[in-house]
CSV table of C-alpha atoms and ligand atoms in Angstrom, one decimal:
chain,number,residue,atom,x,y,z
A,1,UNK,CA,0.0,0.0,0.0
A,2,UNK,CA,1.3,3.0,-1.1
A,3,UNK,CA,-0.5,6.1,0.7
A,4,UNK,CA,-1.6,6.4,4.6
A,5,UNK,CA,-3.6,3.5,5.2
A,6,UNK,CA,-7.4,4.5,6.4
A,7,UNK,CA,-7.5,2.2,9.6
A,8,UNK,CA,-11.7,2.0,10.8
A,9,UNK,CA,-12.6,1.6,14.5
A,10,UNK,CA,-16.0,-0.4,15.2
A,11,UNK,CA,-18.0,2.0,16.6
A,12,UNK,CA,-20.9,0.7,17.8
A,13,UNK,CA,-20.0,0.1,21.5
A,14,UNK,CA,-16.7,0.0,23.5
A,15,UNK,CA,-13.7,2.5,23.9
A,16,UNK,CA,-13.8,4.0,20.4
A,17,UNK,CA,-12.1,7.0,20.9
A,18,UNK,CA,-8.9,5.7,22.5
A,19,UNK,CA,-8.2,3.5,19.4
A,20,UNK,CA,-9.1,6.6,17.0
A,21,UNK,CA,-6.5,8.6,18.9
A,22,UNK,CA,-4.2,5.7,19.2
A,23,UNK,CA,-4.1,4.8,14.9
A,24,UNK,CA,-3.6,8.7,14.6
A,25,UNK,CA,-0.2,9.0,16.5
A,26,UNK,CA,0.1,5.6,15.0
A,27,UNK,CA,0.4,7.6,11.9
A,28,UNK,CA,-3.1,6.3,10.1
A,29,UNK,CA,-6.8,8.0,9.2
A,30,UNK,CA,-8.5,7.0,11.7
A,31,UNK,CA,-12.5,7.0,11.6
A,32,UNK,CA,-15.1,5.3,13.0
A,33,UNK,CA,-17.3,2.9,11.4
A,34,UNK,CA,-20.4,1.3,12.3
A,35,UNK,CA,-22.4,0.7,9.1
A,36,UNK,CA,-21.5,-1.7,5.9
A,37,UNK,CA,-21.1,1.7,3.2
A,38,UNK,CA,-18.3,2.8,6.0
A,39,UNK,CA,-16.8,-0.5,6.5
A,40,UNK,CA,-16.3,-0.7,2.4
A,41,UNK,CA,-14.0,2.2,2.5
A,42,UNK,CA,-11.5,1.3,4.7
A,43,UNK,CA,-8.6,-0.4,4.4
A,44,UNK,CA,-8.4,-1.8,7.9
A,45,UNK,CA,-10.5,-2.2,10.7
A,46,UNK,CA,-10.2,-2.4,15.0
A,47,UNK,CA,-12.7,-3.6,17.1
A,48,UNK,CA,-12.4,-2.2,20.2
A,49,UNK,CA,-12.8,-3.5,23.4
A,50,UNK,CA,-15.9,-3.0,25.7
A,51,UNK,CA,-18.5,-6.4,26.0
A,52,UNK,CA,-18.5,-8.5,23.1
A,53,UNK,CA,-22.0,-10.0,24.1
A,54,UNK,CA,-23.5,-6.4,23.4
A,55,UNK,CA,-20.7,-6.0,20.2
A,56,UNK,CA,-22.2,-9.2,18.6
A,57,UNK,CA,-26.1,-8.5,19.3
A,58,UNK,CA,-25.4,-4.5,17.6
A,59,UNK,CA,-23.3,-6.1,14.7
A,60,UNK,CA,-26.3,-8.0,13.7
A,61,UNK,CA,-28.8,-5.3,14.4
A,62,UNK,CA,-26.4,-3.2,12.3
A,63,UNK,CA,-26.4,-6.0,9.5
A,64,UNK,CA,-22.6,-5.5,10.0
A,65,UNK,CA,-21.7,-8.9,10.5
A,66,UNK,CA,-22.0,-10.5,7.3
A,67,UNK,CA,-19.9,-7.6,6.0
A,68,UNK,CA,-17.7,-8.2,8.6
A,69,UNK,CA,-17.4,-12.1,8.1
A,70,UNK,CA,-16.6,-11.2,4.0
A,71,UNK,CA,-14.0,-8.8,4.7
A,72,UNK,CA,-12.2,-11.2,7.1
A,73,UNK,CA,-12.4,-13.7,4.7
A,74,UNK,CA,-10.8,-11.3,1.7
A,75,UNK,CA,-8.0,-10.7,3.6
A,76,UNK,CA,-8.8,-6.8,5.7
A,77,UNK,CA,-6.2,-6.8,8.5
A,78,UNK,CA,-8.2,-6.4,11.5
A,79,UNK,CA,-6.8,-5.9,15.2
A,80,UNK,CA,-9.4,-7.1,17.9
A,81,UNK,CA,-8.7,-5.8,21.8
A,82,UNK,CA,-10.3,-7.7,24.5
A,83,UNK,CA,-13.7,-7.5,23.6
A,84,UNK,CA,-12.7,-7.3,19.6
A,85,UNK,CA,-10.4,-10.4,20.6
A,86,UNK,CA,-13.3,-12.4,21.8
A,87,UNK,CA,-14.9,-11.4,17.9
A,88,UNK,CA,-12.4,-12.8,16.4
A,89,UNK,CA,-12.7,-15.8,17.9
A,90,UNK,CA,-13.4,-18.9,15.7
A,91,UNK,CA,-14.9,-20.2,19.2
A,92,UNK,CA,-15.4,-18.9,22.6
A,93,UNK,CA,-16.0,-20.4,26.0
A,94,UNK,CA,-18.3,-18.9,28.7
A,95,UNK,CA,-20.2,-16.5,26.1
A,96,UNK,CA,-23.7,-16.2,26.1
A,97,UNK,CA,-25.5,-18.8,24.3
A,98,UNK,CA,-26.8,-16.5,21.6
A,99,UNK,CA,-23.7,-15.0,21.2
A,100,UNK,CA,-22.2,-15.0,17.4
A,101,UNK,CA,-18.4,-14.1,16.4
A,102,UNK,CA,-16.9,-12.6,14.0
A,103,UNK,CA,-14.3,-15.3,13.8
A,104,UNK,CA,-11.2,-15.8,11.5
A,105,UNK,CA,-8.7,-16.6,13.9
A,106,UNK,CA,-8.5,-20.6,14.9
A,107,UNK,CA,-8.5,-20.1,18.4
A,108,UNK,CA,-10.5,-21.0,21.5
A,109,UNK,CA,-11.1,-17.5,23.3
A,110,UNK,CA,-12.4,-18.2,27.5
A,111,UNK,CA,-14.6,-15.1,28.4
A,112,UNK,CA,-13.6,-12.9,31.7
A,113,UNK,CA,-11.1,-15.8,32.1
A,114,UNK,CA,-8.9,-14.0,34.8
A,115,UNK,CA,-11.7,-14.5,37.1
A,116,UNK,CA,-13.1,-12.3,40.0
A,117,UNK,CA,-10.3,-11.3,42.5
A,118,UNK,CA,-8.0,-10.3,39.2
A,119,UNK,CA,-10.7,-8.9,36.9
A,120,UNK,CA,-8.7,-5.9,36.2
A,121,UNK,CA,-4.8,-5.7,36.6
A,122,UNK,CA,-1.6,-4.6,35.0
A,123,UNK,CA,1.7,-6.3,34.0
A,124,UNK,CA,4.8,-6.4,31.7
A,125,UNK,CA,4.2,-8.0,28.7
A,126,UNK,CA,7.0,-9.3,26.6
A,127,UNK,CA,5.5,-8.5,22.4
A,128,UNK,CA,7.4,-10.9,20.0
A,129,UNK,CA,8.5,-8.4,17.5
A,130,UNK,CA,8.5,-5.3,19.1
A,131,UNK,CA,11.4,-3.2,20.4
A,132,UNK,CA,11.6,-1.3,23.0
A,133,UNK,CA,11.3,-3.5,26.4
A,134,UNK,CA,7.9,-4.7,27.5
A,135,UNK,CA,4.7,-3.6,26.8
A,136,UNK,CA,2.6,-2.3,29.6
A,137,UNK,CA,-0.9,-4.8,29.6
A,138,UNK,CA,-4.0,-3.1,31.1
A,139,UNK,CA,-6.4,-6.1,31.4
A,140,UNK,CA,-10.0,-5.3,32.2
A,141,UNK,CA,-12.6,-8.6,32.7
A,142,UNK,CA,-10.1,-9.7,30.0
A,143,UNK,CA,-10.3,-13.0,28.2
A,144,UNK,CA,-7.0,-15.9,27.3
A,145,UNK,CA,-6.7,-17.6,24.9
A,146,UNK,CA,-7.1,-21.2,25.5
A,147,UNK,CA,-6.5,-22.9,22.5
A,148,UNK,CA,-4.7,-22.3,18.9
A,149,UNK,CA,-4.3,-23.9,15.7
A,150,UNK,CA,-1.2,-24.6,14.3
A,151,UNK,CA,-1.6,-21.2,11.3
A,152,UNK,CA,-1.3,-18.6,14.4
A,153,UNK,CA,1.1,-17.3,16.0
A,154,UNK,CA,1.3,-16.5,19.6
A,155,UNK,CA,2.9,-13.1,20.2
A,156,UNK,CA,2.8,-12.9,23.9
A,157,UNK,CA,2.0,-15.1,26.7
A,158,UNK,CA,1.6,-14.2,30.5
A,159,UNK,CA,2.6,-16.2,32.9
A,160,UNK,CA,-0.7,-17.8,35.5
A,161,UNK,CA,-0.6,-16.4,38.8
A,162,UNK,CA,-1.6,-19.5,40.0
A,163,UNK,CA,0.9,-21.9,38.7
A,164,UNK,CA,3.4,-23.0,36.1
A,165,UNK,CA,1.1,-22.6,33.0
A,166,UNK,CA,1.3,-19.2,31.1
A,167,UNK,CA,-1.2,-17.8,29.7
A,168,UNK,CA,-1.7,-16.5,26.0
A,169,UNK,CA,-2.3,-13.4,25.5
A,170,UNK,CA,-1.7,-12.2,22.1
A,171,UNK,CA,-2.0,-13.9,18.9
A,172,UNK,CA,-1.3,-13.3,14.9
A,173,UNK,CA,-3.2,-15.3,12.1
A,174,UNK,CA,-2.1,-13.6,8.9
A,175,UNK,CA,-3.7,-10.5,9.0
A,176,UNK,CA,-5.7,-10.3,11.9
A,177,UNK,CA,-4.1,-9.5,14.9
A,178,UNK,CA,-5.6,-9.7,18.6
A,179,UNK,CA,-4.9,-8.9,22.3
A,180,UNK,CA,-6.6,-9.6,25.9
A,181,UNK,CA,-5.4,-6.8,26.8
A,182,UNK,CA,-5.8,-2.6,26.0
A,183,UNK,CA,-2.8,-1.1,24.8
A,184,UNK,CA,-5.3,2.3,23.7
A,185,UNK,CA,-5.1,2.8,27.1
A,186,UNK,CA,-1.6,3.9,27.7
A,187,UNK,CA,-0.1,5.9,25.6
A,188,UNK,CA,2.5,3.3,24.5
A,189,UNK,CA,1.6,3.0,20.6
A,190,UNK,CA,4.0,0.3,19.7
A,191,UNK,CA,0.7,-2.7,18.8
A,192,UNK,CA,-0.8,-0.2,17.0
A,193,UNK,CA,2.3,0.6,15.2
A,194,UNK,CA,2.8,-3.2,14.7
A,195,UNK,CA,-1.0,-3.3,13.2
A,196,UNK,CA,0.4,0.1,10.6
A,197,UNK,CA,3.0,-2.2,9.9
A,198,UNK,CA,0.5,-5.0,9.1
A,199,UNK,CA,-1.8,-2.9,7.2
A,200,UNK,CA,0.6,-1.5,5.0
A,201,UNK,CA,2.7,-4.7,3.9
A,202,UNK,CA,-0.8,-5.7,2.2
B,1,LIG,N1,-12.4,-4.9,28.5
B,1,LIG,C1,-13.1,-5.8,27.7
B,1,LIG,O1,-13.2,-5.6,26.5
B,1,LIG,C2,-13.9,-6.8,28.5
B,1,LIG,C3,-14.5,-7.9,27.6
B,1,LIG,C4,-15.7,-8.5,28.2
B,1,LIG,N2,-15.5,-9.2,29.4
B,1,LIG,C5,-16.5,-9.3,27.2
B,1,LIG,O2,-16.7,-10.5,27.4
B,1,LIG,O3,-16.8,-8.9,26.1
């Protein structure tokens, strides 16, 4: 791609504006989108996070999803954060049982998997591919991911409080890109950078 990529954030519930602010310094247009005429002009799209029960009922209200679910499938680079991670999903655990997906990613996605006494909390996060030390994870009622198939990539893993087993975090299948956790909420621009990156190489 040869001029500024035009990166769209799902608008139609979650935290919007951080991710519009974060693709700007990121160097993109950023605009919000929450109807199928906006989706078909841009190159890109985020969804943002915020409760993916309430995402996936508005989607379909919005007739957004099947859009959605073609541009996935030709190959729009799309970066998912918590609540966009869970969309991404090809299958979730502990959603409600009406709840639909975007999907596109072959992975298992658990729901508020942190659990009660941690349902928000910070922490280093080591990025695979990114310089610049850790990146600082802000998870709110965040979800893991609990399974993957062998086409993605896992980009950062944190380890369980609870024992030896780590928990993964961040994941990469070709051009969709998705994290438990919020990095439009700290200033630190590096995944969105990363996602640039990705958007432009198409
Ligand atoms: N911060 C978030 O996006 C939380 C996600 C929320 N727990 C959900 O299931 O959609």
């Amino acid at each position: 791609m040869s001029s500024t990529p035009v990166i769209g954030v799902l608008a139609l519930q979650g935290d919007v504006r951080e991710h519009l602010v974060a693709l700007a310094a990121a160097d993109a247009i950023a605009r919000p989108v929450r109807r199928a005429e906006e989706l078909a002009e841009v190159d890109a799209l985020v969804i943002p996070g915020g409760e993916s029960t309430t995402m996936s009922k508005l989607a379909l209200q919005f007739d957004v999803m099947g859009p959605l679910r073609e541009r996935v499938a030709a190959g729009m680079p799309v970066y998912g954060t918590c609540a966009g991670m869970i969309m991404l999903a090809d299958k979730i655990l502990d959603g409600r049982e009406d709840q639909e997906t975007v999907g596109g990613i072959d992975m298992t996605v658990r729901r508020n998997a942190f659990g009660r006494q941690n349902e928000s909390f910070e922490s280093g996060i080591d990025f695979k591919g990114l310089d610049g030390g850790p990146v600082h994870g802000v998870f709110i009622r965040a979800p893991w991911v609990e399974a993957v198939g062998t086409a993605v990539e896992v980009l950062a893993e944190l380890p369980a409080a609870d024992g030896p087993e780590s928990r993964i975090v961040a994941v990469r299948q070709g051009n969709l890109l998705a994290t438990s956790f919020h990095p439009e909420l700290t200033g630190d621009h590096r995944v969105h950078e990363y996602f640039v990156r990705m958007v432009e190489a198409v």
